[in-house]
Coordinates of C-alpha atoms in Angstrom, one line a residue:
M208 CA 25.6 -43.4 -58.4
A209 CA 26.5 -42.0 -54.9
D210 CA 26.3 -44.4 -52.0
L211 CA 23.5 -42.8 -49.9
A212 CA 24.2 -45.0 -46.8
A213 CA 27.9 -44.0 -46.9
L214 CA 27.1 -40.3 -47.2
L215 CA 24.7 -40.6 -44.2
D216 CA 27.4 -42.2 -42.2
D217 CA 30.0 -39.6 -43.3
Y218 CA 27.7 -36.7 -42.4
A219 CA 27.0 -38.1 -39.0
A220 CA 30.7 -38.6 -38.4
E221 CA 31.6 -35.0 -39.6
C222 CA 29.0 -33.6 -37.2
A223 CA 30.2 -35.7 -34.4
D224 CA 33.8 -34.6 -34.8
L225 CA 32.7 -30.9 -34.7
E226 CA 30.5 -31.6 -31.7
N227 CA 33.6 -33.0 -29.9
L228 CA 35.2 -29.6 -30.3
V229 CA 32.4 -27.5 -29.1
A230 CA 30.6 -29.6 -26.4
P231 CA 33.3 -29.1 -23.7
L232 CA 33.4 -25.3 -24.2
T233 CA 32.2 -22.9 -21.6
P234 CA 29.5 -20.3 -22.5
A235 CA 32.2 -17.7 -22.7
Q236 CA 34.2 -19.8 -25.1
W237 CA 31.2 -20.1 -27.4
K238 CA 31.7 -16.3 -27.9
T239 CA 35.2 -16.8 -29.2
P240 CA 35.6 -15.0 -32.6
T241 CA 36.3 -17.1 -35.6
P242 CA 38.0 -16.1 -38.9
A243 CA 34.6 -15.4 -40.4
P244 CA 33.9 -11.7 -39.9
R245 CA 31.4 -11.0 -37.1
W246 CA 30.8 -14.7 -36.5
D247 CA 31.8 -16.3 -33.2
I248 CA 31.7 -20.1 -32.5
A249 CA 28.0 -19.9 -31.5
T250 CA 27.1 -18.2 -34.8
Q251 CA 29.0 -21.0 -36.7
I252 CA 27.0 -23.7 -35.0
A253 CA 23.8 -21.6 -35.3
H254 CA 24.3 -21.4 -39.1
L255 CA 24.7 -25.1 -39.4
T256 CA 21.6 -25.6 -37.2
W257 CA 19.5 -23.2 -39.4
T258 CA 20.6 -24.9 -42.6
D259 CA 19.9 -28.3 -41.3
E260 CA 16.4 -27.3 -40.2
V261 CA 15.7 -25.7 -43.6
S262 CA 17.0 -28.8 -45.3
V263 CA 14.6 -31.0 -43.2
L264 CA 11.7 -28.8 -44.4
A265 CA 12.8 -29.3 -48.0
A266 CA 13.2 -33.0 -47.6
T267 CA 9.8 -33.5 -45.9
D268 CA 7.4 -30.9 -47.1
A269 CA 8.1 -29.4 -50.5
D270 CA 5.0 -27.2 -50.4
A271 CA 6.0 -25.7 -47.1
F272 CA 9.6 -25.1 -48.3
T273 CA 8.3 -23.3 -51.4
A274 CA 6.1 -21.1 -49.2
F275 CA 9.1 -20.4 -47.1
L276 CA 11.1 -19.3 -50.2
T277 CA 8.3 -17.1 -51.3
E278 CA 8.0 -15.4 -47.9
A279 CA 11.8 -14.9 -47.7
A280 CA 12.3 -13.6 -51.2
S281 CA 12.7 -10.0 -50.1
R282 CA 15.4 -11.1 -47.7
A283 CA 17.3 -13.3 -50.1
F284 CA 20.7 -11.6 -49.5
T285 CA 20.4 -11.5 -45.7
L286 CA 18.3 -14.5 -44.9
V287 CA 21.1 -16.9 -44.0
D288 CA 23.0 -14.5 -41.8
E289 CA 19.8 -13.4 -40.1
G290 CA 18.9 -17.0 -39.3
A291 CA 22.4 -17.7 -37.9
E292 CA 22.5 -14.6 -35.8
E293 CA 19.1 -15.2 -34.3
I294 CA 19.7 -18.8 -33.3
A295 CA 23.2 -17.8 -32.0
E296 CA 21.4 -16.0 -29.1
T297 CA 20.3 -19.4 -27.8
P298 CA 22.2 -20.4 -24.6
P299 CA 25.0 -22.7 -25.7
A300 CA 23.7 -25.9 -24.0
D301 CA 20.3 -25.4 -25.7
L302 CA 21.9 -24.6 -29.0
L303 CA 24.0 -27.8 -28.9
I304 CA 20.8 -29.8 -28.3
R305 CA 19.0 -28.0 -31.1
W306 CA 21.8 -28.6 -33.5
R307 CA 22.0 -32.2 -32.6
N308 CA 18.2 -32.7 -33.0
G309 CA 18.2 -31.0 -36.3
R310 CA 20.9 -33.0 -37.9
E311 CA 19.4 -36.2 -36.6
Q312 CA 16.0 -35.3 -38.1
L313 CA 17.8 -34.5 -41.4
L314 CA 19.6 -37.9 -41.4
A315 CA 16.2 -39.6 -40.9
A316 CA 14.5 -37.5 -43.5
L317 CA 17.1 -38.0 -46.2
A318 CA 17.4 -41.7 -45.6
A319 CA 13.6 -41.9 -46.3
V320 CA 13.7 -40.0 -49.6
P321 CA 12.7 -42.3 -52.5
A322 CA 15.5 -43.0 -55.0
G323 CA 15.3 -40.6 -58.0
T324 CA 13.5 -37.9 -56.0
K325 CA 14.6 -34.3 -56.4
L326 CA 14.3 -32.0 -53.4
P327 CA 13.5 -28.3 -53.7
W328 CA 16.3 -25.9 -52.7
F329 CA 17.4 -22.3 -53.1
G330 CA 19.0 -23.1 -56.4
P331 CA 18.2 -26.1 -58.7
P332 CA 16.5 -29.1 -57.1
M333 CA 18.9 -31.8 -55.8
S334 CA 18.9 -35.4 -54.8
A335 CA 19.2 -36.6 -51.2
A336 CA 22.8 -37.6 -52.0
S337 CA 23.6 -34.1 -53.3
M338 CA 22.1 -32.5 -50.2
L339 CA 24.1 -34.8 -47.9
S340 CA 27.3 -34.0 -49.9
A341 CA 26.6 -30.3 -49.5
R342 CA 26.0 -30.7 -45.7
I343 CA 29.2 -32.6 -45.3
M344 CA 31.1 -29.9 -47.2
E345 CA 29.6 -27.1 -45.2
T346 CA 29.9 -28.8 -41.8
W347 CA 33.6 -29.5 -42.6
A348 CA 34.2 -25.9 -43.7
H349 CA 32.5 -24.2 -40.7
G350 CA 34.2 -26.8 -38.5
Q351 CA 37.5 -25.5 -39.8
D352 CA 36.5 -22.0 -38.7
V353 CA 35.8 -23.4 -35.2
A354 CA 39.1 -25.3 -35.1
D355 CA 40.9 -22.1 -36.2
A356 CA 39.2 -20.1 -33.5
L357 CA 40.3 -22.7 -30.9
D358 CA 43.8 -23.1 -32.4
V359 CA 43.1 -26.8 -33.0
T360 CA 44.6 -28.9 -35.8
R361 CA 42.1 -31.4 -37.1
V362 CA 43.1 -34.8 -38.5
P363 CA 42.0 -35.0 -42.1
T364 CA 39.8 -38.0 -43.1
A365 CA 38.6 -39.7 -46.3
R366 CA 35.4 -37.5 -46.0
L367 CA 37.5 -34.8 -47.7
R368 CA 36.8 -36.6 -50.9
T369 CA 33.2 -35.3 -50.9
V370 CA 34.4 -31.8 -50.3
A371 CA 37.0 -32.1 -53.1
H372 CA 34.4 -33.6 -55.5
I373 CA 32.0 -30.7 -54.9
S374 CA 34.8 -28.2 -55.4
V375 CA 35.8 -29.8 -58.7
R376 CA 32.1 -30.0 -59.9
A377 CA 31.7 -26.3 -58.9
R378 CA 34.5 -25.1 -61.2
N379 CA 32.2 -23.3 -63.7
Y380 CA 30.0 -21.9 -60.9
A381 CA 33.1 -20.2 -59.5
Y382 CA 33.6 -18.5 -62.9
L383 CA 30.0 -17.6 -63.1
V384 CA 29.7 -15.8 -59.7
N385 CA 32.9 -13.9 -60.6
G386 CA 31.3 -12.7 -63.9
E387 CA 33.5 -14.8 -66.1
S388 CA 33.1 -17.6 -68.6
G389 CA 34.8 -20.8 -67.7
P390 CA 37.0 -22.7 -70.2
A391 CA 35.3 -25.4 -72.3
E392 CA 38.0 -28.0 -71.6
E393 CA 38.2 -30.0 -68.4
F394 CA 41.1 -29.7 -66.0
R395 CA 43.0 -32.5 -64.5
V396 CA 42.9 -32.5 -60.6
E397 CA 45.2 -34.9 -58.8
L398 CA 45.0 -34.8 -55.0
T399 CA 46.9 -36.9 -52.4
A400 CA 44.3 -38.3 -50.0
P401 CA 45.0 -38.4 -46.2
D402 CA 45.9 -42.1 -46.5
G403 CA 48.4 -41.4 -49.3
T404 CA 46.3 -42.7 -52.2
L405 CA 45.5 -40.5 -55.2
W406 CA 42.1 -39.0 -56.0
T407 CA 41.7 -37.8 -59.6
W408 CA 39.2 -35.9 -61.7
G409 CA 39.4 -35.0 -65.4
P410 CA 41.3 -36.3 -68.4
E411 CA 44.7 -37.7 -67.6
D412 CA 46.3 -35.8 -70.5
A413 CA 44.7 -32.4 -69.8
P414 CA 47.2 -29.6 -70.0
Q415 CA 45.5 -27.6 -67.3
R416 CA 46.2 -29.2 -64.0
V417 CA 46.0 -28.8 -60.2
T418 CA 47.9 -31.1 -57.9
G419 CA 48.7 -31.3 -54.3
P420 CA 47.3 -32.5 -50.9
A421 CA 43.5 -33.0 -50.8
L422 CA 43.4 -31.1 -47.5
D423 CA 45.0 -28.1 -49.1
F424 CA 42.7 -28.2 -52.0
C425 CA 39.6 -28.4 -49.8
L426 CA 40.9 -25.5 -47.6
V427 CA 41.4 -23.3 -50.7
A428 CA 38.1 -24.2 -52.4
T429 CA 36.1 -23.5 -49.2
Q430 CA 38.1 -20.3 -48.9
R431 CA 39.5 -21.3 -45.4
R432 CA 43.1 -20.8 -46.5
H433 CA 44.9 -18.7 -49.1
R434 CA 46.4 -20.7 -51.9
E435 CA 49.9 -19.2 -51.1
D436 CA 49.8 -21.0 -47.8
T437 CA 49.4 -24.4 -49.3
A438 CA 51.4 -27.0 -51.2
L439 CA 49.1 -26.9 -54.3
T440 CA 50.6 -26.5 -57.7
T441 CA 49.1 -25.7 -61.1
E442 CA 50.0 -26.2 -64.7
G443 CA 48.5 -23.8 -67.3
P444 CA 47.1 -20.3 -66.8
D445 CA 43.5 -21.3 -66.7
A446 CA 44.0 -23.8 -63.9
D447 CA 46.1 -21.2 -62.1
H448 CA 43.4 -18.6 -62.4
W449 CA 40.7 -21.0 -61.2
L450 CA 42.6 -21.8 -58.0
G451 CA 42.4 -18.1 -57.2
I452 CA 38.6 -18.0 -57.5
A453 CA 37.6 -21.6 -56.6
Q454 CA 34.6 -21.9 -54.2
A455 CA 32.7 -25.0 -53.2
F456 CA 29.8 -23.1 -51.7
A457 CA 26.8 -21.4 -53.2
G458 CA 26.4 -17.6 -53.2
P459 CA 28.6 -14.7 -54.1
P460 CA 32.4 -14.9 -53.9
G461 CA 33.6 -14.8 -50.3
P462 CA 36.5 -12.6 -48.9
G463 CA 38.5 -15.8 -48.3
R464 CA 41.6 -15.6 -46.0
E465 CA 44.7 -13.5 -46.2
A466 CA 48.1 -15.0 -47.2
G467 CA 50.0 -15.8 -44.0
Q468 CA 46.9 -15.4 -41.8
F469 CA 47.5 -18.7 -40.0
A470 CA 51.3 -18.7 -40.1

């Protein structure tokens, strides 16, 4: 069972690290383009803000969240971007406060969810721990876009384990959104953590394998780096193919990044 208290701490820490990047920026710097097409730094933070606020609704008022989904059904493919772009028009100082308040509300809301409760969401219902894991992954991934926009190299942390775990668990989802059927057998994933220890998933004797730095795997699975620009290696054609379509996030396949884009 996931340690909810540890996930709460990790989410708060991931948000704090990103806030340390954006808080000192001038209003003009908030308009710096990021690698995500049409999104500047303000839009990245606005997207996180919007998602946190919607998550609070799901965690605190299931009926209201269901009503929100019904109302937004006709905009299912544009809803997220519209929300981010609208909030991004907020003056940076106010946006920073709104983001901070939203995530603090989310931390309090998820800490209060009774054990075993499933929260409504855009896809299948999820536990408080699963929602926190998703928020850690997304905050880290969009934080990477901000870091790239600012030409900053972030220090990887043990929080990457949550990002990697989601990425491994989402293997079959990646096949599904690409219109493919995933292999029946599990893959072996062996990743070197930032502290040099080994994180593993799947059978030790699996012939299909992905190995390499945890940071590289997370960058590829969140589509923030092209696999050719990493130290990841694969054994077996299925594992090799998966690494080319892996995605840790929900929704259709993203455009990813070009090989050599960050050379």
